Structures are given as structure tokens and as C-alpha cells.
Tab-separated table of C-alpha atoms and ligand atoms in Angstrom:
chain	number	residue	atom	x	y	z
A	1	MET	CA	5.777	41.736	-10.383
A	2	LYS	CA	3.621	38.700	-9.785
A	3	GLU	CA	5.300	36.282	-7.422
A	4	GLU	CA	5.364	32.704	-8.594
A	5	LYS	CA	3.926	30.177	-6.205
A	6	VAL	CA	6.364	27.484	-5.108
A	7	LYS	CA	4.957	24.147	-6.151
A	8	LYS	CA	5.411	20.992	-4.151
A	9	GLN	CA	7.715	18.671	-6.079
A	10	ILE	CA	6.536	15.081	-5.915
A	11	ALA	CA	8.290	11.843	-6.834
A	12	ILE	CA	5.897	9.017	-7.688
A	13	LEU	CA	7.451	5.578	-7.406
A	14	GLY	CA	5.122	3.383	-9.454
A	15	SER	CA	3.420	6.121	-11.483
A	16	THR	CA	1.929	3.689	-14.020
A	17	GLY	CA	-0.085	1.735	-11.434
A	18	SER	CA	-3.503	2.233	-9.911
A	19	ILE	CA	-2.306	4.575	-7.145
A	20	GLY	CA	0.298	6.222	-9.393
A	21	THR	CA	-2.165	7.168	-12.140
A	22	GLN	CA	-4.657	8.495	-9.597
A	23	ALA	CA	-1.863	10.537	-7.990
A	24	LEU	CA	-1.172	12.075	-11.400
A	25	GLN	CA	-4.861	12.982	-11.691
A	26	VAL	CA	-4.572	14.800	-8.360
A	27	ILE	CA	-1.435	16.608	-9.541
A	28	ALA	CA	-3.125	17.578	-12.827
A	29	ALA	CA	-6.172	18.905	-10.973
A	30	HIS	CA	-3.928	21.068	-8.764
A	31	ALA	CA	-1.218	21.997	-11.228
A	32	ASP	CA	-0.810	25.324	-9.443
A	33	LEU	CA	0.280	23.500	-6.260
A	34	PHE	CA	1.934	20.240	-7.277
A	35	GLU	CA	4.484	19.120	-9.834
A	36	ALA	CA	5.466	15.561	-10.776
A	37	ARG	CA	9.247	15.681	-10.564
A	38	VAL	CA	10.106	11.964	-10.767
A	39	LEU	CA	8.053	9.188	-12.348
A	40	THR	CA	8.937	5.492	-12.305
A	41	ALA	CA	7.634	2.146	-13.571
A	42	ASN	CA	8.742	-1.444	-13.815
A	43	ASN	CA	7.700	-2.650	-17.294
A	44	ARG	CA	5.084	-0.348	-18.748
A	45	TRP	CA	7.577	1.975	-20.419
A	46	GLU	CA	5.107	3.211	-23.056
A	47	LEU	CA	2.709	4.522	-20.445
A	48	LEU	CA	5.645	5.981	-18.504
A	49	ALA	CA	6.780	7.771	-21.685
A	50	GLU	CA	3.264	9.154	-22.208
A	51	GLN	CA	3.176	10.393	-18.620
A	52	ALA	CA	6.618	11.984	-19.009
A	53	ARG	CA	5.489	13.762	-22.175
A	54	ARG	CA	2.503	15.188	-20.345
A	55	PHE	CA	4.119	16.093	-16.991
A	56	ILE	CA	7.760	16.760	-18.046
A	57	PRO	CA	9.392	15.455	-14.853
A	58	ALA	CA	13.097	16.032	-14.219
A	59	ALA	CA	13.715	12.277	-14.304
A	60	VAL	CA	12.069	8.943	-15.048
A	61	VAL	CA	13.234	5.489	-14.013
A	62	ILE	CA	12.292	2.171	-15.560
A	63	ALA	CA	13.169	-0.556	-13.050
A	64	ASN	CA	13.386	-3.297	-15.665
A	65	GLU	CA	16.569	-2.414	-17.554
A	66	ALA	CA	15.438	-4.289	-20.668
A	67	HIS	CA	13.172	-1.328	-21.507
A	68	TYR	CA	15.802	1.370	-21.030
A	69	GLU	CA	16.602	2.023	-24.683
A	70	SER	CA	12.984	2.080	-25.814
A	71	LEU	CA	12.150	4.575	-23.094
A	72	ARG	CA	15.206	6.726	-23.732
A	73	ASP	CA	14.470	6.859	-27.476
A	74	ALA	CA	10.828	7.704	-26.848
A	75	LEU	CA	11.858	10.701	-24.729
A	76	SER	CA	14.946	11.825	-26.653
A	77	ASP	CA	13.360	15.170	-27.641
A	78	LEU	CA	12.454	16.076	-24.044
A	79	PRO	CA	14.517	17.520	-21.179
A	80	VAL	CA	13.842	14.435	-19.070
A	81	ALA	CA	16.695	12.343	-17.635
A	82	VAL	CA	16.111	8.628	-18.181
A	83	TYR	CA	17.508	5.972	-15.845
A	84	ALA	CA	17.044	2.234	-15.446
A	85	GLY	CA	17.401	-0.404	-12.753
A	86	ALA	CA	16.350	-0.917	-9.153
A	87	ASP	CA	19.346	1.018	-7.777
A	88	ALA	CA	18.434	4.018	-9.919
A	89	LEU	CA	15.134	4.230	-8.011
A	90	CYS	CA	17.094	4.842	-4.814
A	91	GLN	CA	19.546	7.215	-6.453
A	92	VAL	CA	16.870	9.316	-8.073
A	93	VAL	CA	14.907	9.867	-4.845
A	94	GLU	CA	18.148	10.780	-3.082
A	95	GLY	CA	19.578	12.988	-5.789
A	96	THR	CA	16.566	14.880	-7.126
A	97	GLU	CA	15.115	17.846	-5.303
A	98	VAL	CA	11.707	16.614	-4.255
A	99	ASP	CA	9.460	17.618	-1.363
A	100	MET	CA	7.624	14.308	-1.058
A	101	VAL	CA	7.978	10.728	-2.260
A	102	LEU	CA	4.805	8.737	-2.962
A	103	THR	CA	5.671	5.061	-2.601
A	104	ALA	CA	3.180	3.432	-4.974
A	105	MET	CA	5.113	0.418	-6.129
A	106	VAL	CA	4.154	-3.117	-5.198
A	107	GLY	CA	5.751	-5.425	-2.680
A	108	PHE	CA	9.136	-5.781	-1.009
A	109	ALA	CA	10.704	-3.895	-3.923
A	110	GLY	CA	9.378	-0.717	-2.304
A	111	LEU	CA	11.587	-1.097	0.762
A	112	PRO	CA	15.013	0.058	-0.566
A	113	PRO	CA	13.785	3.262	-2.263
A	114	THR	CA	11.620	4.126	0.756
A	115	ILE	CA	14.662	3.813	3.000
A	116	ALA	CA	16.730	5.866	0.546
A	117	ALA	CA	14.073	8.591	0.580
A	118	ILE	CA	13.935	8.688	4.381
A	119	ARG	CA	17.727	8.847	4.648
A	120	ALA	CA	17.653	11.772	2.229
A	121	GLY	CA	15.125	13.507	4.505
A	122	LYS	CA	12.222	13.328	2.043
A	123	PRO	CA	8.702	13.116	3.520
A	124	ILE	CA	6.894	9.937	2.521
A	125	ALA	CA	3.344	9.494	1.274
A	126	LEU	CA	3.047	5.790	1.988
A	127	ALA	CA	0.939	3.568	-0.263
A	128	ASN	CA	3.400	0.665	-0.389
A	129	LYS	CA	2.199	-1.014	2.812
A	130	GLU	CA	4.545	-3.976	2.305
A	131	THR	CA	7.378	-1.686	3.435
A	132	MET	CA	5.767	-1.287	6.856
A	133	VAL	CA	4.790	-4.962	7.012
A	134	VAL	CA	8.349	-6.100	6.354
A	135	ALA	CA	10.301	-3.532	8.332
A	136	GLY	CA	7.978	-1.240	10.294
A	137	GLU	CA	10.282	-0.984	13.283
A	138	LEU	CA	13.314	-0.174	11.151
A	139	ILE	CA	11.358	2.412	9.137
A	140	ASN	CA	10.064	4.084	12.303
A	141	GLY	CA	13.600	4.259	13.696
A	142	LEU	CA	14.867	5.861	10.498
A	143	CYS	CA	11.980	8.333	10.419
A	144	ARG	CA	12.815	9.399	13.967
A	145	LYS	CA	16.505	9.709	13.163
A	146	TYR	CA	16.003	11.740	9.987
A	147	GLN	CA	12.862	13.503	11.282
A	148	VAL	CA	10.844	12.417	8.304
A	149	PRO	CA	7.038	12.280	8.458
A	150	ILE	CA	5.005	9.464	6.910
A	151	LEU	CA	1.605	10.442	5.532
A	152	PRO	CA	-0.625	7.393	5.080
A	153	VAL	CA	-2.287	6.844	1.690
A	154	ASP	CA	-3.989	3.535	2.429
A	155	SER	CA	-7.640	4.573	2.864
A	156	GLU	CA	-8.029	2.960	6.301
A	157	HIS	CA	-4.858	4.514	7.655
A	158	SER	CA	-5.729	7.881	6.194
A	159	ALA	CA	-9.092	7.553	7.973
A	160	ILE	CA	-7.352	6.747	11.267
A	161	PHE	CA	-4.934	9.629	10.717
A	162	GLN	CA	-7.868	11.983	10.085
A	163	SER	CA	-9.708	10.659	13.148
A	164	ILE	CA	-6.795	11.405	15.488
A	165	MET	CA	-6.103	14.869	14.075
A	166	GLY	CA	-6.241	17.338	16.930
A	167	GLU	CA	-6.468	14.620	19.607
A	168	GLN	CA	-4.023	14.670	22.524
A	169	SER	CA	-5.181	11.454	24.192
A	170	ALA	CA	-4.098	7.917	23.508
A	171	ILE	CA	-6.038	5.666	21.173
A	172	GLU	CA	-8.063	3.050	23.062
A	173	LYS	CA	-8.890	1.019	19.991
A	174	ILE	CA	-8.620	1.180	16.223
A	175	ILE	CA	-11.603	-0.082	14.260
A	176	LEU	CA	-10.104	-1.156	10.952
A	177	THR	CA	-12.850	-1.683	8.407
A	178	ALA	CA	-12.632	-4.304	5.656
A	179	SER	CA	-14.871	-4.772	2.648
A	180	GLY	CA	-14.556	-8.544	2.997
A	181	GLY	CA	-13.680	-8.779	-0.692
A	182	PRO	CA	-15.537	-10.699	-3.394
A	183	PHE	CA	-15.718	-13.947	-1.353
A	184	ARG	CA	-17.106	-12.513	1.877
A	185	THR	CA	-20.147	-14.783	1.831
A	186	TYR	CA	-18.468	-17.883	0.357
A	187	SER	CA	-18.292	-21.143	2.297
A	188	LEU	CA	-15.004	-23.011	2.686
A	189	GLU	CA	-16.250	-25.486	0.057
A	190	GLN	CA	-16.894	-22.653	-2.371
A	191	LEU	CA	-13.496	-21.141	-1.636
A	192	GLU	CA	-11.874	-24.418	-2.750
A	193	THR	CA	-12.720	-23.695	-6.365
A	194	VAL	CA	-12.560	-19.930	-6.807
A	195	THR	CA	-10.525	-18.723	-9.794
A	196	PRO	CA	-8.206	-15.727	-10.285
A	197	ALA	CA	-10.807	-14.100	-12.549
A	198	MET	CA	-13.358	-14.283	-9.713
A	199	ALA	CA	-10.845	-12.903	-7.201
A	200	LEU	CA	-9.944	-10.005	-9.494
A	201	LYS	CA	-13.506	-8.644	-9.341
A	202	HIS	CA	-13.356	-6.500	-6.216
A	203	PRO	CA	-16.787	-5.151	-5.234
A	204	ASN	CA	-15.744	-1.583	-4.276
A	205	TRP	CA	-12.225	-0.713	-5.384
A	206	GLU	CA	-10.331	-0.742	-8.719
A	207	MET	CA	-6.787	-1.648	-7.728
A	208	GLY	CA	-3.659	-3.380	-9.007
A	209	ALA	CA	-3.806	-7.179	-9.336
A	210	LYS	CA	-1.622	-7.992	-6.332
A	211	ILE	CA	-3.612	-6.031	-3.765
A	212	THR	CA	-6.881	-7.222	-5.302
A	213	ILE	CA	-5.889	-10.851	-4.674
A	214	ASP	CA	-4.672	-9.891	-1.181
A	215	SER	CA	-8.093	-8.340	-0.562
A	216	ALA	CA	-9.856	-11.515	-1.669
A	217	SER	CA	-7.785	-13.593	0.782
A	218	MET	CA	-7.971	-10.848	3.441
A	219	MET	CA	-4.175	-10.889	3.685
A	220	ASN	CA	-4.501	-7.239	2.724
A	221	LYS	CA	-6.409	-6.601	5.957
A	222	GLY	CA	-3.809	-8.553	7.906
A	223	PHE	CA	-1.111	-6.360	6.390
A	224	GLU	CA	-3.133	-3.286	7.299
A	225	VAL	CA	-3.239	-4.405	10.936
A	226	ILE	CA	0.570	-4.565	10.882
A	227	GLU	CA	0.758	-1.233	9.053
A	228	ALA	CA	-1.542	0.345	11.675
A	229	LYS	CA	0.581	-0.944	14.531
A	230	TRP	CA	3.695	0.736	13.164
A	231	LEU	CA	2.046	3.923	11.928
A	232	PHE	CA	0.043	4.615	15.079
A	233	GLY	CA	1.921	2.720	17.802
A	234	VAL	CA	-1.101	0.592	18.725
A	235	GLU	CA	-0.734	-3.033	19.841
A	236	PRO	CA	-2.543	-5.692	17.785
A	237	GLU	CA	-5.008	-6.496	20.634
A	238	ARG	CA	-6.284	-2.958	20.246
A	239	ILE	CA	-6.814	-3.205	16.501
A	240	GLN	CA	-10.217	-4.668	15.705
A	241	VAL	CA	-11.026	-5.681	12.161
A	242	VAL	CA	-14.673	-5.127	11.276
A	243	VAL	CA	-16.122	-6.263	7.960
A	244	HIS	CA	-18.104	-3.425	6.400
A	245	PRO	CA	-19.032	-4.423	2.842
A	246	GLN	CA	-20.139	-0.948	1.712
A	247	SER	CA	-16.666	0.631	2.292
A	248	VAL	CA	-18.191	3.949	3.375
A	249	VAL	CA	-16.721	4.063	6.880
A	250	HIS	CA	-13.046	3.979	5.971
A	251	SER	CA	-11.992	3.211	9.575
A	252	ALA	CA	-12.483	4.626	13.059
A	253	VAL	CA	-10.757	5.320	16.364
A	254	GLN	CA	-12.172	4.830	19.853
A	255	PHE	CA	-10.874	6.946	22.742
A	256	ALA	CA	-10.722	6.506	26.550
A	257	ASP	CA	-14.199	7.987	27.088
A	258	GLY	CA	-15.774	5.567	24.622
A	259	ALA	CA	-16.198	8.196	21.929
A	260	VAL	CA	-15.558	6.932	18.411
A	261	LYS	CA	-14.429	9.108	15.513
A	262	ALA	CA	-14.596	7.773	11.993
A	263	GLN	CA	-13.890	9.097	8.535
A	264	LEU	CA	-16.494	8.390	5.865
A	265	GLY	CA	-16.666	8.952	2.150
A	266	VAL	CA	-17.275	7.491	-1.263
A	267	PRO	CA	-14.548	4.900	-1.945
A	268	ASP	CA	-12.041	6.917	-3.989
A	269	MET	CA	-8.287	6.641	-3.423
A	270	ARG	CA	-7.739	10.133	-4.775
A	271	VAL	CA	-9.087	11.519	-1.491
A	272	PRO	CA	-6.322	10.057	0.737
A	273	ILE	CA	-3.691	10.659	-1.979
A	274	GLN	CA	-4.651	14.319	-2.232
A	275	LEU	CA	-4.695	14.744	1.545
A	276	ALA	CA	-1.221	13.206	1.849
A	277	PHE	CA	0.009	15.728	-0.726
A	278	SER	CA	-1.734	18.764	0.754
A	279	PHE	CA	-1.625	18.058	4.504
A	280	PRO	CA	-2.220	19.987	6.748
A	281	GLN	CA	-4.529	21.725	4.238
A	282	ARG	CA	-7.542	20.181	2.593
A	283	LEU	CA	-8.045	21.079	-1.055
A	284	HIS	CA	-11.207	21.265	-3.072
A	285	SER	CA	-12.081	18.235	-5.182
A	286	ASP	CA	-14.881	17.421	-7.583
A	287	PHE	CA	-14.927	13.754	-6.561
A	288	ASP	CA	-18.336	12.209	-5.776
A	289	ARG	CA	-19.957	13.157	-2.481
A	290	LEU	CA	-21.788	10.752	-0.159
A	291	ASP	CA	-25.517	10.555	-0.777
A	292	TRP	CA	-26.895	10.283	2.767
A	293	TYR	CA	-30.427	9.419	1.697
A	294	ALA	CA	-29.149	6.488	-0.338
A	295	MET	CA	-27.217	4.854	2.519
A	296	HIS	CA	-29.840	2.767	4.294
A	297	ASP	CA	-27.742	-0.289	4.746
A	298	LEU	CA	-24.367	0.283	6.353
A	299	THR	CA	-23.563	-3.075	7.939
A	300	PHE	CA	-20.785	-4.402	10.179
A	301	GLU	CA	-19.687	-8.010	10.731
A	302	ARG	CA	-17.073	-10.059	12.537
A	303	PRO	CA	-14.358	-11.417	10.203
A	304	ASP	CA	-14.182	-15.204	9.909
A	305	THR	CA	-10.585	-16.369	10.271
A	306	ASP	CA	-11.525	-19.990	9.525
A	307	ARG	CA	-12.443	-19.025	5.998
A	308	PHE	CA	-9.902	-16.200	5.794
A	309	ARG	CA	-6.917	-17.736	7.533
A	310	CYS	CA	-4.461	-15.174	6.131
A	311	LEU	CA	-5.887	-12.600	8.531
A	312	ALA	CA	-5.065	-14.856	11.501
A	313	LEU	CA	-1.580	-15.508	10.130
A	314	ALA	CA	-0.876	-11.785	9.975
A	315	TYR	CA	-1.935	-11.341	13.630
A	316	GLU	CA	0.282	-14.289	14.542
A	317	ALA	CA	3.199	-12.691	12.658
A	318	LEU	CA	2.745	-9.482	14.662
A	319	ARG	CA	2.627	-11.341	17.965
A	320	ARG	CA	5.769	-13.312	17.187
A	321	GLY	CA	7.540	-10.231	15.823
A	322	GLY	CA	11.124	-10.155	14.584
A	323	ASN	CA	11.370	-11.105	10.939
A	324	ILE	CA	8.114	-13.137	10.876
A	325	PRO	CA	6.073	-10.391	9.150
A	326	CYS	CA	8.840	-10.210	6.525
A	327	ILE	CA	8.560	-13.991	6.050
A	328	VAL	CA	4.788	-13.734	5.671
A	329	ASN	CA	5.124	-10.928	3.149
A	330	ALA	CA	7.632	-12.842	1.014
A	331	ALA	CA	5.612	-16.065	1.088
A	332	ASN	CA	2.504	-14.070	0.248
A	333	GLU	CA	4.156	-12.451	-2.773
A	334	ILE	CA	4.997	-15.940	-4.040
A	335	VAL	CA	1.536	-17.457	-3.494
A	336	ASN	CA	-0.220	-14.354	-4.765
A	337	ARG	CA	1.640	-14.613	-8.082
A	338	ALA	CA	1.194	-18.398	-8.182
A	339	PHE	CA	-2.558	-18.105	-7.612
A	340	LEU	CA	-2.835	-15.492	-10.371
A	341	GLU	CA	-0.962	-17.817	-12.714
A	342	GLY	CA	-3.099	-20.827	-11.811
A	343	ARG	CA	-0.286	-22.683	-10.006
A	344	CYS	CA	-1.769	-22.473	-6.504
A	345	ARG	CA	-5.329	-22.919	-5.218
A	346	PHE	CA	-6.992	-20.149	-3.248
A	347	LEU	CA	-6.987	-21.902	0.136
A	348	GLU	CA	-3.530	-23.310	-0.496
A	349	MET	CA	-2.136	-19.774	-0.277
A	350	ALA	CA	-2.564	-19.684	3.526
A	351	GLU	CA	-1.165	-23.227	3.875
A	352	VAL	CA	2.022	-22.267	2.037
A	353	ILE	CA	2.415	-19.091	4.089
A	354	ALA	CA	1.944	-21.006	7.367
A	355	ASN	CA	4.500	-23.593	6.236
A	356	THR	CA	6.989	-20.911	5.314
A	357	MET	CA	6.513	-19.243	8.708
A	358	GLN	CA	7.422	-22.568	10.301
A	359	HIS	CA	10.520	-23.280	8.261
A	360	ALA	CA	12.207	-19.941	7.613
A	361	THR	CA	14.981	-18.871	9.998
A	362	PHE	CA	13.676	-16.738	12.862
A	363	ILE	CA	15.575	-13.541	13.656
A	364	ALA	CA	14.411	-11.628	16.723
A	365	GLU	CA	16.031	-8.288	15.910
A	366	PRO	CA	16.567	-8.132	12.179
A	367	THR	CA	18.813	-5.589	10.475
A	368	TYR	CA	18.227	-4.327	6.948
A	369	GLU	CA	20.560	-7.032	5.593
A	370	ASP	CA	18.625	-9.657	7.582
A	371	TYR	CA	15.422	-8.526	5.893
A	372	LEU	CA	17.007	-8.970	2.458
A	373	ALA	CA	18.205	-12.474	3.415
A	374	THR	CA	14.862	-13.396	5.023
A	375	ASP	CA	12.950	-12.232	1.971
A	376	ALA	CA	15.092	-14.401	-0.304
A	377	GLU	CA	14.919	-17.453	1.986
A	378	ALA	CA	11.158	-17.235	2.506
A	379	ARG	CA	10.571	-16.908	-1.251
A	380	ARG	CA	12.616	-20.080	-1.841
A	381	ILE	CA	10.711	-22.017	0.822
A	382	ALA	CA	7.309	-20.859	-0.395
A	383	ASP	CA	8.231	-21.696	-3.986
A	384	ASN	CA	9.250	-25.213	-2.959
A	385	CYS	CA	6.014	-25.685	-1.002
A	386	ILE	CA	3.993	-24.848	-4.105
A	387	ASN	CA	6.001	-26.965	-6.482
A	388	HIS	CA	6.502	-30.156	-4.539
B	1	LIG	P1	-0.230	-1.556	-9.429
B	1	LIG	O1	0.144	-2.951	-9.720
B	1	LIG	O2	-1.427	-0.988	-10.084
B	1	LIG	O3	1.007	-0.589	-9.739
B	1	LIG	C1	2.274	-0.828	-9.243
B	1	LIG	C2	3.269	0.177	-9.743
B	1	LIG	O4	4.582	-0.154	-9.263
B	1	LIG	C3	3.387	0.218	-11.245
B	1	LIG	O5	3.816	1.508	-11.633
B	1	LIG	C4	4.486	-0.803	-11.515
B	1	LIG	O6	5.131	-0.625	-12.761
B	1	LIG	C5	5.424	-0.509	-10.363
B	1	LIG	N1	6.215	-1.673	-9.936
B	1	LIG	C6	5.750	-2.914	-9.692
B	1	LIG	N2	6.750	-3.725	-9.306
B	1	LIG	C7	7.869	-2.980	-9.326
B	1	LIG	C8	9.239	-3.249	-9.078
B	1	LIG	N3	9.658	-4.476	-8.722
B	1	LIG	N4	10.122	-2.247	-9.186
B	1	LIG	C9	9.728	-1.023	-9.555
B	1	LIG	N5	8.450	-0.707	-9.826
B	1	LIG	C10	7.529	-1.671	-9.711
B	1	LIG	O7	-0.362	-1.447	-7.827
B	1	LIG	P2	-1.311	-0.501	-6.967
B	1	LIG	O8	-1.203	0.886	-7.466
B	1	LIG	O9	-2.621	-1.124	-6.806
B	1	LIG	O10	-0.596	-0.600	-5.525
B	1	LIG	C11	0.623	0.053	-5.233
B	1	LIG	C12	0.880	-0.032	-3.735
B	1	LIG	O11	-0.135	0.713	-3.066
B	1	LIG	C13	0.803	-1.450	-3.179
B	1	LIG	O12	1.744	-1.603	-2.152
B	1	LIG	C14	-0.595	-1.532	-2.609
B	1	LIG	O13	-0.705	-2.427	-1.512
B	1	LIG	C15	-0.835	-0.107	-2.135
B	1	LIG	N6	-2.227	0.296	-2.091
B	1	LIG	C16	-2.983	0.315	-3.228
B	1	LIG	C17	-4.303	0.690	-3.204
B	1	LIG	C18	-5.107	0.791	-4.471
B	1	LIG	O14	-6.245	1.251	-4.424
B	1	LIG	N7	-4.601	0.368	-5.610
B	1	LIG	C19	-4.970	1.020	-1.939
B	1	LIG	C20	-4.084	1.007	-0.810
B	1	LIG	C21	-2.763	0.646	-0.890
B	1	LIG	P3	4.523	-1.298	-14.128
B	1	LIG	O15	3.249	-0.567	-14.389
B	1	LIG	O16	5.545	-1.020	-15.132
B	1	LIG	O17	4.321	-2.746	-13.816
B	2	LIG	MG1	-6.641	-0.299	2.402
């Protein structure tokens, strides 16, 4: 009798987004190895229903409860359990038998289900970097306690992870590459007048709106510095951001002897997603390969924190520690949305974040409840700064 291969059961939190849909492409391409067991979305219930029809997961969750009935009716002929609400996200990762949880939702909202997954002993494929920005220390403590691994999905962190594979020695320095975003060459005067439409045109990556704006302001790179500190245990002084507009070198690690190992490739998030799913194996893919004869111009520059102040604010948040990164994340979520909606100017985003850092209550050793309270307080302060 032919033995059936055991497939890895994957929960995708945020399956309708940029990372989520690419993760489903990876699962479809390796249907003999992976199965989508849980799919979730916030508002796009029609796309979630389509995905459920194609992948037949055990359960789907729509975070916004207003769409529950539409989703349930759309799936009434399928053996798919339908749930709604933010709490259901936590319950479904705890209660469903899954081998890995891909956290591909946006923002602070990713924190509770990530914690629920870790407490339930489920390995994490981490795309939702805000979780590590807000509560990296807490997450690391929980991962140690429940012996849960975190596989990085962010391309830079996947590159660092790949560069330290097989190494026994400490990291001397992380070289965290940044594309510089669409405004890399803009002067401060030009940055005064940039619009959301301009910011949404990222030169190298097709991503969700929030991270695309964060990339334009370089807050995304600041968050990645924080993410790298917690994922790899490296202090911020040893994390060097290097602007590399071609996004071919996805990041690098320098060791005690001066040797540097980097991971290179065509910018394609399916590569780190697939590796997080298949680690420690590498699977075949038909994604584009690098064309070495076409790469005559790989360039590297120093980031300019006068023009991209958000990057400096993120370093400051790391140095000050405690709940400051959580404050920065909350304020950033507010200004990011406000900029997209035309209520906040591009350069004003950093001003509001700096103001919020000054006025929110500092907590040196925050608990989970403190993070919830800090997030709410910082959002209020940032909102007031924008509206006054
Ligand atoms: P998208 O905006 O494209 O997708 C976000 C997903 O999360 C959607 O499925 C969305 O549902 C869902 N979602 C959003 N808010 C909530 C909420 N409050 N509760 C429950 N679900 C929610 O984002 P991306 O895929 O671009 O990014 C996802 C995460 O991955 C982010 O943390 C980002 O920083 C990180 N990341 C992304 C990269 C990329 O290339 N896109 C690269 C590296 C990291 P709905 O569709 O219904 O709105
Ligand atoms: Mg990245």
C-alpha cells in the first residue's frame, strides 16, 4: 500500500494580503508538502471565501464581525468552519491542529494571535514585524518557555538567518540593506510635498499599503533594526543600515575575522516564505533567477537620517527600551493611516511620532497588559497631535 505523505499544516493569519496570497502560491506549488489549514482576513471576505473554496481549510476567520454572515453564507456548502472577531484569531490558532503559523497580518493586531500561537507551541513564520517591534523581549521569553522557533519571513531577516546557518561564532555586525524607497534621492524640500500616490509606488517590491508607506519614510527599516535585535540578539550599534537601491543583496552578516556572508536573489517574497515553510530543507522553485551579466550596478550608500528621521527615531526607541518601541509603533500606525488619507504631511509623520515618544507614559519593564495600555495611549496622543 502506498504510504501517504504527512503534509505540513499551515495557518495563514492575513491570507488575503500581499504576503498571505504569495504564501498560498507557495502552498499551491508544493501541494504534496503543505496544506492551508486556517485562513484569515479582516475585511476582504469575498477573497477569503474564494481562497477557502480553493484550499478547503479546516477553518476561516474574518476579524471584522460585520462580514461574518456574508462569509458563512458563501461557504455554507463546504466543510469549512467559519468564525469572526479578533478573539477567534487567537482561539483558532490555539485550537486547530497546525504545524506552523504564518503571521501575515498588519500592525499591533498581530501581537495577540502570535502570543496565542506561541503559548500553544506552534512554530511561527514571522512576517508581522510589528509584533517584534512592540514586544520583542516578551516574545523571545515566551518562545524560550514554550520552545517555539521563529522563522523569519522578512527578506532581510531571512537573508541574515541564511547567512548564519552553520556558523558557531558570534555575529560581529549585521549589514541590513534598504532599498531607500521611492524618495531616496529627494531633498527635504521635495519631501514636503510628496503625496500618498507617489509613496505607494515602491521601486522594487509589491507590498501592502502600510508597509509601502513605512518603506517610503524608512520607518520600515527602523522597525527591521528592532526586529533584527530581537531575532538575532545583536545590539543596535552592531546593526548597520546600508541603502542598496537594487535590492539584490537582501542583507549580510560580518564575522570576527572580517568575513562577510550575504544572501542575494531577485526580489521575490515567495523565496523567504517558502524557506520558512520548508526549513531546514530548500525546495525547488521556478521563480526568476539572478542574471549575473545584467548586474553591473550594485550600489551601496549611507542612509540620511536628516531626510529620513523615522530611522533615527527607531534607533532611539531601541536605545531607550522599555515600552518606547511600542509607542513608536502605535504612533506610526496612526500617522501612516493619516498620511494615506491625506490628513498628515509626509515629514509631519516623524514629528508626530517624536512628540508621542515624549508624551506617552514610559514603562521600563512592560507586561503584556502594559503593551495594550501603551498602544491605546500612544494612539490617542498621536491622533491629537495630528488633529490639533
Ligand atoms: P497587506 O495589507 O497586504 O495584508 C494584510 C493582511 O492582514 C490582510 O489579509 C488583511 O485582511 C489582514 N489584516 C489587516 N489588519 C487586520 C486586523 N486588524 N485583524 C486581522 N487581520 C488583519 O499586508 P502585507 O501582506 O504587505 O504585510 C503583512 C505583514 O508582513 C506586515 O506586518 C508587514 O510589515 C510584513 N511584511 C510584508 C512584506 C511584503 O512584501 N508585503 C515584506 C516583509 C514584511 P484584509 O485583506 O481583509 O484587509
Ligand atoms: Mg523587509
